[in-house]
Amino acid sequence: MKSKFLLMLISVVFFLNACSKDDNDAAEILETPVANAPKDVNDNGFKAKWNYVSHSKSYLLDVSTSEDFTTILPNYNSKEVTDLNEVVTGLTGGTQYYYRVRAKTEAQISDYSNVISVVTTGSNGIPEDPTFLKVKVNKLANPFFVGMAIKASQLTNGTPYDVILRNEFSSISAEYEMKMDQISTASGVYNWTVADKIVAYGNTNNINVHGHALVWHNAVPQWLKDFSGTDAEFAAEVKKYITDVVTHYAGKVKSWDVVNEAVDDNGGAMRNTIFLQRMGPNYVKDCFQWARNAAIAAGDTSLLLFYNDYATSTNIAKQDKVFAILEDLKTAKVIDGVGFQMHNTYLSPTKAQIETDLNRAVAKGLKIHVSELDIQVNQFNDISSFTNERRLAQKAKYKEMVKIYNALPAANKYALTIWGMKDNESWIPYSTELNHPGNDWPLLYDSNFAVKSSHTGFLEGLD
């Protein structure tokens, strides 16, 4: 009996020790480190930095020329470091690099940290200008709104999206969430929740809200596509929608794209949309008149109404048709401005083509909104990583675009809006319209919210 008791006691002690050991092991599982922005960036290197991780004995540092770390530098392939920083040397000037770290003990290695990007200085590059965009724009003799296309999910207080928006931008456009199929669920029935969040964010933070867009052929709600009434009844539904939306946001949304992309890409004809088919060739003017009437009825006499379209700088037949529509709307006194989307590449359009396009709007006395600016660098899928050559070419093209816009007469300036925040969230690589073959880096911030040379190019265009 005594032997059995001792055996049980030994088993209990062994079990408790094992549990205690497991608990200690669990408590000492390494957390994933957080990498910080680099310091002391120069021609040949920089200081990589990261936060302390409890129980770690050292850190493993990777440095790469590619964001996915398919090409890691030989001397920095899991280089073991016992400090919270490491001076990285032997690099090439004016080149994009990326780094990440893992924490290590004798027995464990943590997951990878976030990835930090850095561009070395040198003959091919300079440190990126940290000046906030709207701060520099607001110091101009004739300032304009600096805009960003956003999603409601990005507007949570304290997130990197929120911080960048409030620091850098003075205007926002909903990328998709204020279009007809997002708001209208049935005739006279609306879901305002998401759009209201966007508008409230802008109003609360003293950021201009540009409404995009009331009528677009790719955002028709299913109930309206299936509408079986007469053409006159169809037009009445569109009128009701425009009237209700403009009235709902009167005094809160300062401008609207009333009609988006009404002109076909071939031959300079009207695009054959459901609106053209059911409302006739005057539907664009009708929509503008309804929007103007709704604004006046709501007491919003300062609301600005825009027509918005793309590829008019290089497609002259399309450009001519757009300006014929603008002339008609101007004569009817129902339009204030025109949006030029400017989904450009680092090669096209040329400076002269852009200036010719915009100057036609100046001649008509219209406000100009560069409404959806991004600049592709990989439209032919001929690079697998963001090369230094393309980085500098993109920077120059952003500088050129901003310089052209800033040179416009004060009366014709409205806003210059970037179509998205981070490269990895851009619509371009996924566009069926563009038939884009691969990855691209078209915006002002990389996937880690770091400013790119394109951001510096924007600032230099203001000089």
Short mmCIF file of C-alpha atoms in Angstrom, two decimals:
data_model
loop_
_atom_site.label_atom_id
_atom_site.label_comp_id
_atom_site.label_asym_id
_atom_site.label_seq_id
_atom_site.Cartn_x
_atom_site.Cartn_y
_atom_site.Cartn_z
CA MET A 1 0.00 0.00 0.00
CA LYS A 2 2.81 2.36 0.92
CA SER A 3 4.56 1.55 -2.38
CA LYS A 4 1.42 2.41 -4.32
CA PHE A 5 1.08 5.72 -2.47
CA LEU A 6 4.72 6.65 -3.17
CA LEU A 7 4.30 5.73 -6.81
CA MET A 8 1.22 7.95 -7.08
CA LEU A 9 3.01 10.81 -5.33
CA ILE A 10 5.96 10.57 -7.69
CA SER A 11 3.57 10.58 -10.67
CA VAL A 12 1.78 13.69 -9.41
CA VAL A 13 5.07 15.54 -8.84
CA PHE A 14 6.29 14.53 -12.30
CA PHE A 15 3.01 15.73 -13.84
CA LEU A 16 3.16 19.08 -12.03
CA ASN A 17 6.76 19.61 -13.08
CA ALA A 18 5.88 18.81 -16.65
CA CYS A 19 2.96 21.25 -16.59
CA SER A 20 5.17 23.89 -15.01
CA LYS A 21 7.80 23.35 -17.70
CA ASP A 22 5.17 23.56 -20.43
CA ASP A 23 3.79 26.75 -18.89
CA ASN A 24 7.27 28.30 -18.76
CA ASP A 25 7.95 27.26 -22.34
CA ALA A 26 4.63 28.75 -23.44
CA ALA A 27 5.37 31.94 -21.56
CA GLU A 28 8.70 32.25 -23.33
CA ILE A 29 7.44 31.81 -26.90
CA LEU A 30 9.08 34.60 -28.87
CA GLU A 31 6.97 37.46 -30.06
CA THR A 32 7.37 38.76 -33.59
CA PRO A 33 9.63 41.85 -33.60
CA VAL A 34 8.59 45.20 -35.05
CA ALA A 35 11.02 46.77 -37.52
CA ASN A 36 11.34 50.57 -37.44
CA ALA A 37 12.18 53.22 -40.00
CA PRO A 38 15.89 53.36 -40.89
CA LYS A 39 18.30 56.00 -39.64
CA ASP A 40 21.43 57.60 -41.11
CA VAL A 41 20.61 56.78 -44.74
CA ASN A 42 23.54 57.60 -47.02
CA ASP A 43 25.04 56.67 -50.40
CA ASN A 44 26.31 53.27 -49.31
CA GLY A 45 24.02 52.16 -46.49
CA PHE A 46 21.75 52.87 -43.55
CA LYS A 47 21.07 51.85 -39.96
CA ALA A 48 18.32 49.22 -39.67
CA LYS A 49 16.35 49.39 -36.39
CA TRP A 50 13.80 47.26 -34.54
CA ASN A 51 12.11 46.88 -31.16
CA TYR A 52 13.24 44.65 -28.28
CA VAL A 53 11.60 41.22 -27.93
CA SER A 54 11.44 39.60 -24.48
CA HIS A 55 13.59 36.45 -24.03
CA SER A 56 15.39 36.95 -27.36
CA LYS A 57 19.14 36.39 -27.35
CA SER A 58 19.77 37.81 -30.82
CA TYR A 59 18.06 38.87 -34.05
CA LEU A 60 18.32 37.64 -37.63
CA LEU A 61 18.45 40.44 -40.21
CA ASP A 62 17.59 40.08 -43.91
CA VAL A 63 18.29 42.82 -46.47
CA SER A 64 16.99 42.49 -50.02
CA THR A 65 16.58 44.42 -53.25
CA SER A 66 13.12 42.87 -53.74
CA GLU A 67 10.07 43.36 -51.55
CA ASP A 68 9.33 39.63 -51.50
CA PHE A 69 12.95 38.83 -50.49
CA THR A 70 13.60 36.55 -53.45
CA THR A 71 17.00 38.24 -53.76
CA ILE A 72 18.69 38.62 -50.37
CA LEU A 73 22.09 40.31 -50.11
CA PRO A 74 24.84 37.73 -49.36
CA ASN A 75 26.14 39.45 -46.23
CA TYR A 76 22.64 40.03 -44.87
CA ASN A 77 20.96 36.66 -45.24
CA SER A 78 19.76 35.96 -41.66
CA LYS A 79 22.72 37.91 -40.30
CA GLU A 80 22.82 37.42 -36.53
CA VAL A 81 22.82 40.67 -34.54
CA THR A 82 22.79 41.01 -30.75
CA ASP A 83 21.84 44.71 -30.68
CA LEU A 84 18.57 46.46 -31.66
CA ASN A 85 20.11 47.98 -34.77
CA GLU A 86 22.67 47.18 -37.42
CA VAL A 87 24.61 49.46 -39.77
CA VAL A 88 24.10 48.02 -43.26
CA THR A 89 26.98 48.88 -45.60
CA GLY A 90 28.28 48.13 -49.07
CA LEU A 91 25.09 49.16 -50.87
CA THR A 92 24.53 51.02 -54.14
CA GLY A 93 23.52 54.68 -54.18
CA GLY A 94 20.03 55.62 -55.27
CA THR A 95 18.67 52.09 -54.90
CA GLN A 96 15.58 50.64 -53.21
CA TYR A 97 16.24 48.11 -50.42
CA TYR A 98 14.03 46.24 -47.95
CA TYR A 99 14.77 44.76 -44.54
CA ARG A 100 13.09 42.52 -41.97
CA VAL A 101 14.14 40.77 -38.75
CA ARG A 102 13.35 37.74 -36.62
CA ALA A 103 14.01 37.23 -32.92
CA LYS A 104 16.06 34.21 -31.82
CA THR A 105 16.84 32.20 -28.69
CA GLU A 106 18.83 28.96 -28.44
CA ALA A 107 15.75 26.95 -29.35
CA GLN A 108 13.34 29.28 -31.12
CA ILE A 109 13.12 31.69 -34.05
CA SER A 110 10.16 34.05 -34.30
CA ASP A 111 8.09 34.95 -37.34
CA TYR A 112 9.35 37.69 -39.66
CA SER A 113 8.75 41.30 -38.71
CA ASN A 114 7.06 43.83 -40.95
CA VAL A 115 9.07 44.86 -44.00
CA ILE A 116 10.72 48.29 -44.11
CA SER A 117 11.76 49.94 -47.37
CA VAL A 118 14.57 52.44 -47.80
CA VAL A 119 16.19 54.19 -50.77
CA THR A 120 19.89 54.99 -50.47
CA THR A 121 21.10 58.42 -51.50
CA GLY A 122 23.76 59.02 -54.12
CA SER A 123 24.11 60.11 -57.71
CA ASN A 124 20.89 58.31 -58.67
CA GLY A 125 18.80 59.33 -55.69
CA ILE A 126 18.27 61.74 -52.82
CA PRO A 127 16.53 61.33 -49.48
CA GLU A 128 12.77 61.51 -49.89
CA ASP A 129 11.24 64.84 -48.89
CA PRO A 130 9.16 64.34 -45.71
CA THR A 131 7.10 67.51 -46.22
CA PHE A 132 3.34 66.89 -46.06
CA LEU A 133 1.70 67.46 -49.44
CA LYS A 134 -1.11 69.76 -48.35
CA VAL A 135 1.25 71.81 -46.18
CA LYS A 136 3.34 72.74 -49.21
CA VAL A 137 0.29 73.21 -51.46
CA ASN A 138 -1.37 75.53 -48.94
CA LYS A 139 1.69 77.80 -49.03
CA LEU A 140 1.22 78.42 -52.75
CA ALA A 141 -0.13 81.73 -53.98
CA ASN A 142 -3.00 79.78 -55.59
CA PRO A 143 -3.52 76.58 -53.61
CA PHE A 144 -5.80 73.68 -54.54
CA PHE A 145 -7.14 70.55 -52.88
CA VAL A 146 -4.81 67.54 -52.63
CA GLY A 147 -7.06 64.51 -52.84
CA MET A 148 -6.95 60.79 -52.12
CA ALA A 149 -9.30 57.98 -53.14
CA ILE A 150 -10.37 56.08 -50.02
CA LYS A 151 -12.43 53.20 -48.67
CA ALA A 152 -14.58 53.52 -45.55
CA SER A 153 -12.61 50.70 -43.90
CA GLN A 154 -9.49 52.91 -43.95
CA LEU A 155 -11.05 55.67 -41.85
CA THR A 156 -10.54 54.22 -38.38
CA ASN A 157 -8.95 56.73 -36.04
CA GLY A 158 -5.24 56.20 -35.38
CA THR A 159 -4.53 53.80 -38.24
CA PRO A 160 -1.72 54.62 -40.71
CA TYR A 161 -4.39 55.42 -43.33
CA ASP A 162 -6.04 57.92 -40.98
CA VAL A 163 -2.77 59.55 -39.94
CA ILE A 164 -1.59 59.97 -43.55
CA LEU A 165 -4.96 61.29 -44.72
CA ARG A 166 -5.18 63.93 -42.01
CA ASN A 167 -1.53 64.98 -42.38
CA GLU A 168 -1.21 64.99 -46.15
CA PHE A 169 -4.58 65.43 -47.84
CA SER A 170 -7.28 68.11 -47.99
CA SER A 171 -9.84 66.22 -50.08
CA ILE A 172 -11.20 62.67 -50.35
CA SER A 173 -13.13 60.75 -53.01
CA ALA A 174 -14.81 57.42 -52.35
CA GLU A 175 -13.11 54.85 -54.56
CA TYR A 176 -16.38 52.94 -55.04
CA GLU A 177 -18.66 53.21 -52.02
CA MET A 178 -20.64 56.31 -53.08
CA LYS A 179 -21.75 54.92 -56.44
CA MET A 180 -25.34 54.11 -57.30
CA ASP A 181 -25.25 50.33 -56.82
CA GLN A 182 -23.77 50.84 -53.33
CA ILE A 183 -26.41 53.30 -52.14
CA SER A 184 -29.63 52.40 -53.98
CA THR A 185 -31.19 49.07 -52.97
CA ALA A 186 -34.62 49.61 -54.56
CA SER A 187 -36.71 52.46 -55.95
CA GLY A 188 -36.54 55.18 -53.29
CA VAL A 189 -34.77 52.87 -50.83
CA TYR A 190 -31.21 53.73 -49.79
CA ASN A 191 -28.40 52.35 -47.68
CA TRP A 192 -26.56 55.44 -46.49
CA THR A 193 -24.38 53.77 -43.84
CA VAL A 194 -21.03 53.47 -45.61
CA ALA A 195 -21.30 56.67 -47.63
CA ASP A 196 -22.35 58.57 -44.50
CA LYS A 197 -19.22 57.32 -42.72
CA ILE A 198 -17.02 58.67 -45.52
CA VAL A 199 -18.76 62.05 -45.59
CA ALA A 200 -18.72 62.37 -41.79
CA TYR A 201 -14.99 61.61 -41.71
CA GLY A 202 -14.28 64.38 -44.18
CA ASN A 203 -16.55 66.90 -42.46
CA THR A 204 -15.18 66.09 -38.99
CA ASN A 205 -11.55 66.42 -40.09
CA ASN A 206 -12.03 69.54 -42.24
CA ILE A 207 -11.30 67.53 -45.39
CA ASN A 208 -13.21 68.35 -48.59
CA VAL A 209 -15.51 65.56 -49.81
CA HIS A 210 -15.82 65.06 -53.58
CA GLY A 211 -18.76 62.81 -54.51
CA HIS A 212 -17.94 60.06 -56.98
CA ALA A 213 -20.18 59.33 -58.87
CA LEU A 214 -23.93 59.77 -59.39
CA VAL A 215 -24.29 58.02 -62.76
CA TRP A 216 -21.90 55.39 -64.13
CA HIS A 217 -22.71 52.50 -66.43
CA ASN A 218 -20.62 50.04 -64.36
CA ALA A 219 -22.44 50.81 -61.11
CA VAL A 220 -26.11 50.28 -62.00
CA PRO A 221 -28.03 48.45 -59.25
CA GLN A 222 -29.66 45.20 -60.30
CA TRP A 223 -33.17 46.49 -59.65
CA LEU A 224 -32.63 49.30 -62.15
CA LYS A 225 -31.06 46.97 -64.72
CA ASP A 226 -34.19 44.83 -64.45
CA PHE A 227 -36.61 47.78 -64.48
CA SER A 228 -39.60 46.87 -66.64
CA GLY A 229 -41.35 50.23 -66.76
CA THR A 230 -41.37 52.63 -69.68
CA ASP A 231 -38.32 54.64 -70.68
CA ALA A 232 -39.95 57.73 -69.20
CA GLU A 233 -40.44 55.87 -65.91
CA PHE A 234 -36.80 54.70 -66.05
CA ALA A 235 -35.66 58.33 -66.43
CA ALA A 236 -37.90 59.29 -63.51
CA GLU A 237 -36.13 56.70 -61.33
CA VAL A 238 -32.71 58.13 -62.27
CA LYS A 239 -33.98 61.66 -61.56
CA LYS A 240 -35.33 60.55 -58.18
CA TYR A 241 -32.01 58.91 -57.27
CA ILE A 242 -29.93 61.96 -58.23
CA THR A 243 -32.32 64.31 -56.44
CA ASP A 244 -32.40 62.25 -53.24
CA VAL A 245 -28.62 61.77 -53.05
CA VAL A 246 -27.76 65.40 -53.76
CA THR A 247 -30.38 66.48 -51.21
CA HIS A 248 -29.16 64.01 -48.57
CA TYR A 249 -25.59 65.36 -48.82
CA ALA A 250 -26.42 69.03 -49.39
CA GLY A 251 -23.81 71.19 -47.68
CA LYS A 252 -21.71 68.13 -46.78
CA VAL A 253 -20.44 67.00 -50.19
CA LYS A 254 -18.91 70.00 -51.95
CA SER A 255 -18.73 68.57 -55.48
CA TRP A 256 -20.06 65.64 -57.51
CA ASP A 257 -19.03 63.72 -60.59
CA VAL A 258 -22.54 63.74 -62.03
CA VAL A 259 -21.84 61.49 -65.02
CA ASN A 260 -18.77 59.27 -65.34
CA GLU A 261 -17.30 57.93 -68.61
CA ALA A 262 -20.20 58.60 -71.01
CA VAL A 263 -18.00 58.61 -74.14
CA ASP A 264 -16.90 55.49 -75.99
CA ASP A 265 -13.21 54.78 -76.57
CA ASN A 266 -13.69 54.25 -80.32
CA GLY A 267 -14.76 56.85 -82.82
CA GLY A 268 -15.82 59.59 -80.47
CA ALA A 269 -19.39 58.35 -80.01
CA MET A 270 -21.51 58.17 -76.88
CA ARG A 271 -20.90 54.97 -74.92
CA ASN A 272 -23.78 52.55 -75.51
CA THR A 273 -24.95 52.31 -71.91
CA ILE A 274 -28.33 51.52 -70.36
CA PHE A 275 -28.71 55.27 -69.76
CA LEU A 276 -28.21 56.12 -73.44
CA GLN A 277 -30.51 53.28 -74.51
CA ARG A 278 -33.37 54.20 -72.19
CA MET A 279 -33.01 57.97 -71.79
CA GLY A 280 -31.65 59.08 -75.16
CA PRO A 281 -28.66 61.22 -76.22
CA ASN A 282 -29.58 64.10 -73.92
CA TYR A 283 -29.34 61.99 -70.76
CA VAL A 284 -26.07 63.57 -69.64
CA LYS A 285 -27.56 67.06 -69.71
CA ASP A 286 -30.71 65.80 -68.00
CA CYS A 287 -28.66 64.33 -65.14
CA PHE A 288 -26.75 67.56 -64.66
CA GLN A 289 -29.96 69.59 -64.69
CA TRP A 290 -31.53 67.31 -62.07
CA ALA A 291 -28.45 67.59 -59.87
CA ARG A 292 -28.41 71.38 -60.20
CA ASN A 293 -32.12 71.66 -59.44
CA ALA A 294 -31.77 69.42 -56.37
CA ALA A 295 -28.88 71.48 -55.01
CA ILE A 296 -30.74 74.75 -55.48
CA ALA A 297 -33.88 73.33 -53.87
CA ALA A 298 -31.78 72.20 -50.89
CA GLY A 299 -30.19 75.65 -50.58
CA ASP A 300 -26.77 74.36 -51.67
CA THR A 301 -25.98 76.98 -54.30
CA SER A 302 -22.21 76.44 -54.06
CA LEU A 303 -22.25 72.74 -55.08
CA LEU A 304 -19.83 72.09 -57.95
CA LEU A 305 -20.85 69.65 -60.71
CA PHE A 306 -18.23 67.78 -62.78
CA TYR A 307 -18.15 65.49 -65.78
CA ASN A 308 -15.43 62.80 -65.41
CA ASP A 309 -13.63 60.68 -68.04
CA TYR A 310 -10.32 59.04 -68.96
CA ALA A 311 -7.75 58.78 -71.79
CA THR A 312 -8.72 62.05 -73.43
CA SER A 313 -5.13 63.31 -73.71
CA THR A 314 -4.10 60.61 -76.21
CA ASN A 315 -7.46 59.72 -77.81
CA ILE A 316 -8.27 62.85 -79.81
CA ALA A 317 -11.60 61.59 -81.18
CA LYS A 318 -12.71 60.90 -77.62
CA GLN A 319 -11.35 64.24 -76.45
CA ASP A 320 -13.35 66.06 -79.14
CA LYS A 321 -16.57 64.27 -78.16
CA VAL A 322 -16.03 64.99 -74.45
CA PHE A 323 -15.53 68.67 -75.17
CA ALA A 324 -18.64 68.75 -77.37
CA ILE A 325 -20.60 67.47 -74.37
CA LEU A 326 -18.89 69.99 -72.10
CA GLU A 327 -19.82 72.81 -74.48
CA ASP A 328 -23.46 71.70 -74.41
CA LEU A 329 -23.46 71.54 -70.60
CA LYS A 330 -21.71 74.90 -70.36
CA THR A 331 -24.29 76.50 -72.63
CA ALA A 332 -27.04 75.07 -70.41
CA LYS A 333 -25.23 76.50 -67.36
CA VAL A 334 -25.36 73.19 -65.49
CA ILE A 335 -21.63 72.30 -65.23
CA ASP A 336 -18.74 73.76 -63.23
CA GLY A 337 -15.80 71.52 -64.04
CA VAL A 338 -14.30 68.48 -65.70
CA GLY A 339 -12.42 65.56 -64.18
CA PHE A 340 -9.43 64.19 -66.08
CA GLN A 341 -8.73 60.76 -64.62
CA MET A 342 -5.07 60.54 -65.71
CA HIS A 343 -4.42 56.83 -65.25
CA ASN A 344 -1.08 57.45 -66.94
CA THR A 345 2.17 55.55 -67.47
CA TYR A 346 5.74 56.67 -67.04
CA LEU A 347 5.90 57.00 -70.86
CA SER A 348 2.51 58.46 -71.77
CA PRO A 349 0.82 60.89 -72.26
CA THR A 350 3.47 63.44 -73.13
CA LYS A 351 3.65 66.83 -71.46
CA ALA A 352 2.34 68.50 -74.62
CA GLN A 353 -0.62 66.11 -74.87
CA ILE A 354 -1.65 66.74 -71.26
CA GLU A 355 -1.30 70.52 -71.60
CA THR A 356 -3.39 70.57 -74.78
CA ASP A 357 -6.14 68.56 -73.09
CA LEU A 358 -6.27 70.67 -69.93
CA ASN A 359 -5.97 73.97 -71.79
CA ARG A 360 -9.15 73.19 -73.74
CA ALA A 361 -10.95 73.12 -70.38
CA VAL A 362 -9.28 76.38 -69.35
CA ALA A 363 -10.53 77.98 -72.57
CA LYS A 364 -14.09 76.94 -71.64
CA GLY A 365 -13.76 78.49 -68.19
CA LEU A 366 -14.15 75.14 -66.41
CA LYS A 367 -12.61 74.06 -63.14
CA ILE A 368 -10.17 71.18 -63.60
CA HIS A 369 -9.98 68.15 -61.35
CA VAL A 370 -7.14 65.70 -62.03
CA SER A 371 -9.43 63.17 -60.48
CA GLU A 372 -7.81 59.73 -60.50
CA LEU A 373 -4.06 60.11 -60.88
CA ASP A 374 -1.72 57.13 -60.81
CA ILE A 375 1.35 56.38 -62.91
CA GLN A 376 2.12 52.83 -64.04
CA VAL A 377 5.71 51.68 -64.47
CA ASN A 378 5.16 48.07 -65.56
CA GLN A 379 2.42 48.19 -68.18
CA PHE A 380 4.40 45.78 -70.39
CA ASN A 381 5.29 43.43 -67.52
CA ASP A 382 8.97 43.78 -68.39
CA ILE A 383 10.24 44.16 -64.80
CA SER A 384 9.78 41.81 -61.84
CA SER A 385 10.75 44.36 -59.19
CA PHE A 386 10.54 48.14 -58.85
CA THR A 387 13.83 49.11 -60.46
CA ASN A 388 15.76 52.28 -59.73
CA GLU A 389 15.34 53.37 -63.35
CA ARG A 390 11.54 53.10 -63.19
CA ARG A 391 11.46 54.71 -59.75
CA LEU A 392 13.19 57.80 -61.10
CA ALA A 393 11.08 57.83 -64.27
CA GLN A 394 7.90 57.69 -62.20
CA LYS A 395 9.16 60.45 -59.95
CA ALA A 396 9.81 62.64 -62.99
CA LYS A 397 6.34 61.93 -64.41
CA TYR A 398 4.60 62.83 -61.13
CA LYS A 399 6.67 66.01 -60.99
CA GLU A 400 5.67 66.84 -64.56
CA MET A 401 1.96 66.27 -63.91
CA VAL A 402 1.93 68.40 -60.76
CA LYS A 403 3.93 71.14 -62.48
CA ILE A 404 1.42 71.24 -65.35
CA TYR A 405 -1.49 71.41 -62.93
CA ASN A 406 0.10 74.04 -60.70
CA ALA A 407 0.70 76.27 -63.74
CA LEU A 408 -3.04 76.47 -64.49
CA PRO A 409 -4.83 79.77 -63.81
CA ALA A 410 -6.10 80.01 -60.24
CA ALA A 411 -9.74 80.14 -61.35
CA ASN A 412 -9.42 76.76 -63.09
CA LYS A 413 -7.79 74.80 -60.26
CA TYR A 414 -9.91 72.56 -58.09
CA ALA A 415 -8.13 69.41 -56.91
CA LEU A 416 -5.46 66.90 -57.80
CA THR A 417 -6.50 63.48 -56.48
CA ILE A 418 -4.29 60.38 -56.22
CA TRP A 419 -6.24 57.18 -56.91
CA GLY A 420 -5.28 55.11 -53.89
CA MET A 421 -2.75 55.17 -51.08
CA LYS A 422 -0.49 52.11 -51.26
CA ASP A 423 0.98 50.30 -54.27
CA ASN A 424 -0.22 46.89 -53.15
CA GLU A 425 -3.82 48.13 -52.93
CA SER A 426 -3.99 49.83 -56.31
CA TRP A 427 -6.72 48.75 -58.73
CA ILE A 428 -4.29 48.68 -61.67
CA PRO A 429 -2.82 45.13 -61.55
CA TYR A 430 -6.33 43.71 -61.18
CA SER A 431 -8.07 45.78 -63.84
CA THR A 432 -9.92 43.94 -66.59
CA GLU A 433 -10.28 47.26 -68.41
CA LEU A 434 -6.53 47.83 -68.59
CA ASN A 435 -5.72 44.14 -69.09
CA HIS A 436 -2.65 44.76 -66.97
CA PRO A 437 -0.27 41.81 -67.27
CA GLY A 438 1.47 41.86 -63.90
CA ASN A 439 2.51 43.78 -60.80
CA ASP A 440 2.93 47.53 -60.63
CA TRP A 441 3.95 50.32 -58.25
CA PRO A 442 1.78 53.29 -59.36
CA LEU A 443 1.21 55.38 -56.21
CA LEU A 444 2.94 57.65 -53.66
CA TYR A 445 3.38 55.11 -50.85
CA ASP A 446 4.74 51.57 -50.82
CA SER A 447 3.02 48.62 -49.17
CA ASN A 448 4.46 49.67 -45.78
CA PHE A 449 3.07 53.24 -45.94
CA ALA A 450 6.55 54.67 -46.64
CA VAL A 451 6.78 57.65 -49.00
CA LYS A 452 8.32 56.87 -52.39
CA SER A 453 10.27 59.01 -54.79
CA SER A 454 6.96 59.71 -56.54
CA HIS A 455 5.89 61.59 -53.39
CA THR A 456 9.06 63.69 -53.61
CA GLY A 457 8.32 64.23 -57.30
CA PHE A 458 4.86 65.56 -56.40
CA LEU A 459 6.44 68.03 -53.98
CA GLU A 460 9.07 69.11 -56.50
CA GLY A 461 6.32 69.79 -59.03
CA LEU A 462 5.07 72.54 -56.72
CA ASP A 463 8.36 74.47 -56.87
#
